Amino acid sequence: MPVQPEDPLEPFYFEQEEQEICGKLVTPITDGFQEDYPSVVDRFFTRYYYFKGDVPYQVLYHSNRICLICLAPEHPALGQGISSVNFDIGNVDRSQNVVKGKGKKGGMILQAESTLALVTTVNGESYKVPSCIRGKLVEVNTSLVEEPKLLEQLPEGAGYFAILLPKIENCDAIKASLLTQEQYEERLKTKKEGLPQIESTEDKT
């Protein structure tokens, strides 16, 4: 019978040792572990959605106004497989965007329908990723150009295309122009059942 190799990490495994401070036993740190602990997105962002035609995109809205622009989980490109991501959209290269200082001066001003990036799938389908909101382009995620498959592999929010910063005075209007999580799920349900769809975000804008 073959001998199982020793685990090289075994010396580093956590082993609870009984500890007492001021006459009271210290609770093991493992007692506080929660399998269903809220994700970063659940804790710090509000999910909104934007439709370009029938194709959904996700806007993760932080309390400090920062917005992450992502593919919605039901975006068809994720099912087809991502082949490439390009921020050079033809007339401008979004990856060349440069901002300076706390005011993020110099960033491109984008409209909701402005194209952020081009996504191509393994079967040749191409999608123009919209900005989804009106705001200043703070950063683009250039790591997606080198590793487009990250869009399929990273957890929610980590595979963002860009970070946008809307003006304070536009925030309420922007939120009203997008679909909430509940409205988004209702639209998907309506589409699946073949019923007349609710108002799209493009109609709102």
GROMACS .gro file of C-alpha atoms in nm:
model
  205
    1MET     CA    1   0.000   0.000   0.000
    2PRO     CA    2   0.154   0.335  -0.104
    3VAL     CA    3   0.257   0.571   0.172
    4GLN     CA    4   0.077   0.905   0.170
    5PRO     CA    5   0.322   1.198   0.150
    6GLU     CA    6   0.337   1.428   0.449
    7ASP     CA    7   0.151   1.756   0.427
    8PRO     CA    8   0.421   2.031   0.419
    9LEU     CA    9   0.170   2.285   0.553
   10GLU     CA   10   0.070   2.081   0.857
   11PRO     CA   11   0.298   2.275   1.098
   12PHE     CA   12   0.108   2.592   1.006
   13TYR     CA   13  -0.246   2.467   1.066
   14PHE     CA   14  -0.438   2.643   1.340
   15GLU     CA   15  -0.469   2.452   1.663
   16GLN     CA   16  -0.677   2.598   1.941
   17GLU     CA   17  -0.496   2.626   2.271
   18GLU     CA   18  -0.691   2.703   2.582
   19GLN     CA   19  -0.611   3.053   2.704
   20GLU     CA   20  -0.727   3.234   3.013
   21ILE     CA   21  -0.721   3.609   3.077
   22CYS     CA   22  -0.825   3.755   3.413
   23GLY     CA   23  -0.979   3.425   3.510
   24LYS     CA   24  -1.191   3.395   3.194
   25LEU     CA   25  -1.140   3.159   2.902
   26VAL     CA   26  -1.064   3.326   2.568
   27THR     CA   27  -1.314   3.239   2.296
   28PRO     CA   28  -1.150   3.066   1.996
   29ILE     CA   29  -1.129   3.291   1.689
   30THR     CA   30  -1.286   3.013   1.483
   31ASP     CA   31  -1.610   3.060   1.676
   32GLY     CA   32  -1.661   3.387   1.491
   33PHE     CA   33  -1.633   3.235   1.144
   34GLN     CA   34  -1.938   3.287   0.922
   35GLU     CA   35  -1.974   3.098   0.596
   36ASP     CA   36  -2.244   3.339   0.481
   37TYR     CA   37  -2.052   3.655   0.575
   38PRO     CA   38  -2.161   3.936   0.338
   39SER     CA   39  -1.933   4.002   0.042
   40VAL     CA   40  -1.757   4.333  -0.020
   41VAL     CA   41  -2.029   4.424  -0.269
   42ASP     CA   42  -2.305   4.337  -0.022
   43ARG     CA   43  -2.144   4.549   0.248
   44PHE     CA   44  -2.034   4.860   0.060
   45PHE     CA   45  -2.219   4.886  -0.272
   46THR     CA   46  -2.572   4.911  -0.407
   47ARG     CA   47  -2.645   4.712  -0.722
   48TYR     CA   48  -2.800   4.892  -1.018
   49TYR     CA   49  -2.845   4.779  -1.377
   50TYR     CA   50  -2.841   4.932  -1.723
   51PHE     CA   51  -2.970   4.774  -2.043
   52LYS     CA   52  -2.828   4.845  -2.385
   53GLY     CA   53  -3.100   4.694  -2.597
   54ASP     CA   54  -3.157   4.356  -2.434
   55VAL     CA   55  -2.801   4.327  -2.302
   56PRO     CA   56  -2.757   4.395  -1.927
   57TYR     CA   57  -2.474   4.573  -1.749
   58GLN     CA   58  -2.416   4.625  -1.378
   59VAL     CA   59  -2.336   4.947  -1.194
   60LEU     CA   60  -2.202   4.902  -0.841
   61TYR     CA   61  -2.269   5.229  -0.662
   62HIS     CA   62  -2.059   5.306  -0.354
   63SER     CA   63  -2.173   5.545  -0.082
   64ASN     CA   64  -1.883   5.777  -0.175
   65ARG     CA   65  -2.027   5.810  -0.531
   66ILE     CA   66  -1.766   5.586  -0.694
   67CYS     CA   67  -1.930   5.360  -0.953
   68LEU     CA   68  -1.788   5.035  -1.089
   69ILE     CA   69  -1.907   4.941  -1.437
   70CYS     CA   70  -1.933   4.564  -1.489
   71LEU     CA   71  -2.103   4.298  -1.697
   72ALA     CA   72  -2.427   4.185  -1.537
   73PRO     CA   73  -2.420   3.817  -1.431
   74GLU     CA   74  -2.666   3.737  -1.713
   75HIS     CA   75  -2.464   3.914  -1.983
   76PRO     CA   76  -2.448   3.679  -2.287
   77ALA     CA   77  -2.071   3.722  -2.326
   78LEU     CA   78  -2.011   3.539  -1.998
   79GLY     CA   79  -2.199   3.237  -2.129
   80GLN     CA   80  -2.021   3.245  -2.465
   81GLY     CA   81  -1.671   3.285  -2.319
   82ILE     CA   82  -1.458   3.600  -2.328
   83SER     CA   83  -1.191   3.619  -2.595
   84SER     CA   84  -1.064   3.977  -2.570
   85VAL     CA   85  -1.118   4.316  -2.407
   86ASN     CA   86  -1.007   4.638  -2.575
   87PHE     CA   87  -1.028   4.995  -2.444
   88ASP     CA   88  -0.924   5.135  -2.783
   89ILE     CA   89  -1.273   5.192  -2.919
   90GLY     CA   90  -1.159   5.341  -3.251
   91ASN     CA   91  -1.174   5.717  -3.207
   92VAL     CA   92  -1.019   5.715  -2.859
   93ASP     CA   93  -0.828   5.481  -2.629
   94ARG     CA   94  -0.991   5.486  -2.284
   95SER     CA   95  -0.678   5.333  -2.129
   96GLN     CA   96  -0.496   5.660  -2.201
   97ASN     CA   97  -0.725   5.845  -1.960
   98VAL     CA   98  -0.523   6.036  -1.698
   99VAL     CA   99  -0.653   6.205  -1.384
  100LYS     CA  100  -0.470   6.423  -1.132
  101GLY     CA  101  -0.525   6.520  -0.770
  102LYS     CA  102  -0.816   6.471  -0.534
  103GLY     CA  103  -1.052   6.636  -0.781
  104LYS     CA  104  -0.962   6.377  -1.047
  105LYS     CA  105  -0.890   6.658  -1.293
  106GLY     CA  106  -0.839   6.567  -1.656
  107GLY     CA  107  -1.065   6.262  -1.662
  108MET     CA  108  -1.282   6.205  -1.966
  109ILE     CA  109  -1.646   6.307  -1.919
  110LEU     CA  110  -1.869   6.024  -2.035
  111GLN     CA  111  -2.241   5.997  -2.104
  112ALA     CA  112  -2.445   5.686  -2.020
  113GLU     CA  113  -2.436   5.569  -2.382
  114SER     CA  114  -2.063   5.639  -2.432
  115THR     CA  115  -1.862   5.327  -2.519
  116LEU     CA  116  -1.609   5.226  -2.252
  117ALA     CA  117  -1.465   4.911  -2.404
  118LEU     CA  118  -1.512   4.643  -2.666
  119VAL     CA  119  -1.563   4.282  -2.561
  120THR     CA  120  -1.525   3.994  -2.807
  121THR     CA  121  -1.636   3.639  -2.730
  122VAL     CA  122  -1.483   3.311  -2.842
  123ASN     CA  123  -1.753   3.267  -3.106
  124GLY     CA  124  -1.683   3.609  -3.259
  125GLU     CA  125  -1.965   3.812  -3.104
  126SER     CA  126  -1.872   4.170  -3.013
  127TYR     CA  127  -2.027   4.393  -2.748
  128LYS     CA  128  -1.978   4.764  -2.688
  129VAL     CA  129  -1.967   4.814  -2.312
  130PRO     CA  130  -2.150   5.140  -2.228
  131SER     CA  131  -2.055   5.379  -1.950
  132CYS     CA  132  -2.408   5.328  -1.809
  133ILE     CA  133  -2.398   5.660  -1.621
  134ARG     CA  134  -2.291   6.016  -1.679
  135GLY     CA  135  -1.966   6.085  -1.496
  136LYS     CA  136  -1.591   6.136  -1.500
  137LEU     CA  137  -1.370   5.843  -1.598
  138VAL     CA  138  -1.134   5.785  -1.307
  139GLU     CA  139  -0.974   5.452  -1.400
  140VAL     CA  140  -0.998   5.163  -1.643
  141ASN     CA  141  -0.909   4.806  -1.551
  142THR     CA  142  -0.627   4.739  -1.798
  143SER     CA  143  -0.562   4.395  -1.646
  144LEU     CA  144  -0.865   4.276  -1.846
  145VAL     CA  145  -0.677   4.347  -2.169
  146GLU     CA  146  -0.395   4.112  -2.070
  147GLU     CA  147  -0.625   3.852  -1.910
  148PRO     CA  148  -0.981   3.883  -2.048
  149LYS     CA  149  -1.081   3.556  -1.882
  150LEU     CA  150  -1.070   3.741  -1.549
  151LEU     CA  151  -1.422   3.859  -1.634
  152GLU     CA  152  -1.537   3.498  -1.595
  153GLN     CA  153  -1.318   3.412  -1.295
  154LEU     CA  154  -1.315   3.706  -1.055
  155PRO     CA  155  -1.580   3.757  -0.785
  156GLU     CA  156  -1.851   4.016  -0.829
  157GLY     CA  157  -1.712   4.368  -0.858
  158ALA     CA  158  -1.348   4.267  -0.906
  159GLY     CA  159  -1.390   4.229  -1.281
  160TYR     CA  160  -1.495   4.591  -1.337
  161PHE     CA  161  -1.422   4.771  -1.663
  162ALA     CA  162  -1.395   5.118  -1.521
  163ILE     CA  163  -1.446   5.345  -1.224
  164LEU     CA  164  -1.664   5.649  -1.285
  165LEU     CA  165  -1.734   5.942  -1.056
  166PRO     CA  166  -2.064   6.127  -1.108
  167LYS     CA  167  -2.123   6.483  -0.992
  168ILE     CA  168  -2.303   6.512  -0.658
  169GLU     CA  169  -2.590   6.703  -0.814
  170ASN     CA  170  -2.647   6.428  -1.072
  171CYS     CA  171  -2.654   6.132  -0.831
  172ASP     CA  172  -3.029   6.117  -0.768
  173ALA     CA  173  -3.109   6.144  -1.139
  174ILE     CA  174  -2.854   5.875  -1.222
  175LYS     CA  175  -2.998   5.633  -0.967
  176ALA     CA  176  -3.347   5.700  -1.099
  177SER     CA  177  -3.233   5.625  -1.455
  178LEU     CA  178  -3.104   5.278  -1.361
  179LEU     CA  179  -3.288   4.961  -1.260
  180THR     CA  180  -3.275   4.846  -0.900
  181GLN     CA  181  -3.201   4.483  -0.816
  182GLU     CA  182  -3.574   4.416  -0.779
  183GLN     CA  183  -3.660   4.585  -1.109
  184TYR     CA  184  -3.379   4.400  -1.284
  185GLU     CA  185  -3.498   4.062  -1.160
  186GLU     CA  186  -3.854   4.150  -1.262
  187ARG     CA  187  -3.736   4.238  -1.612
  188LEU     CA  188  -3.548   3.909  -1.645
  189LYS     CA  189  -3.855   3.721  -1.524
  190THR     CA  190  -4.079   3.909  -1.768
  191LYS     CA  191  -3.842   3.833  -2.055
  192LYS     CA  192  -3.827   3.465  -1.963
  193GLU     CA  193  -4.205   3.439  -1.953
  194GLY     CA  194  -4.240   3.626  -2.282
  195LEU     CA  195  -4.450   3.906  -2.131
  196PRO     CA  196  -4.434   4.278  -2.225
  197GLN     CA  197  -4.117   4.419  -2.070
  198ILE     CA  198  -4.098   4.697  -1.815
  199GLU     CA  199  -3.943   5.030  -1.912
  200SER     CA  200  -3.577   4.992  -2.008
  201THR     CA  201  -3.294   5.208  -1.879
  202GLU     CA  202  -3.241   5.341  -2.232
  203ASP     CA  203  -3.604   5.458  -2.231
  204LYS     CA  204  -3.542   5.629  -1.896
  205THR     CA  205  -3.236   5.812  -2.020
   0.00000   0.00000   0.00000
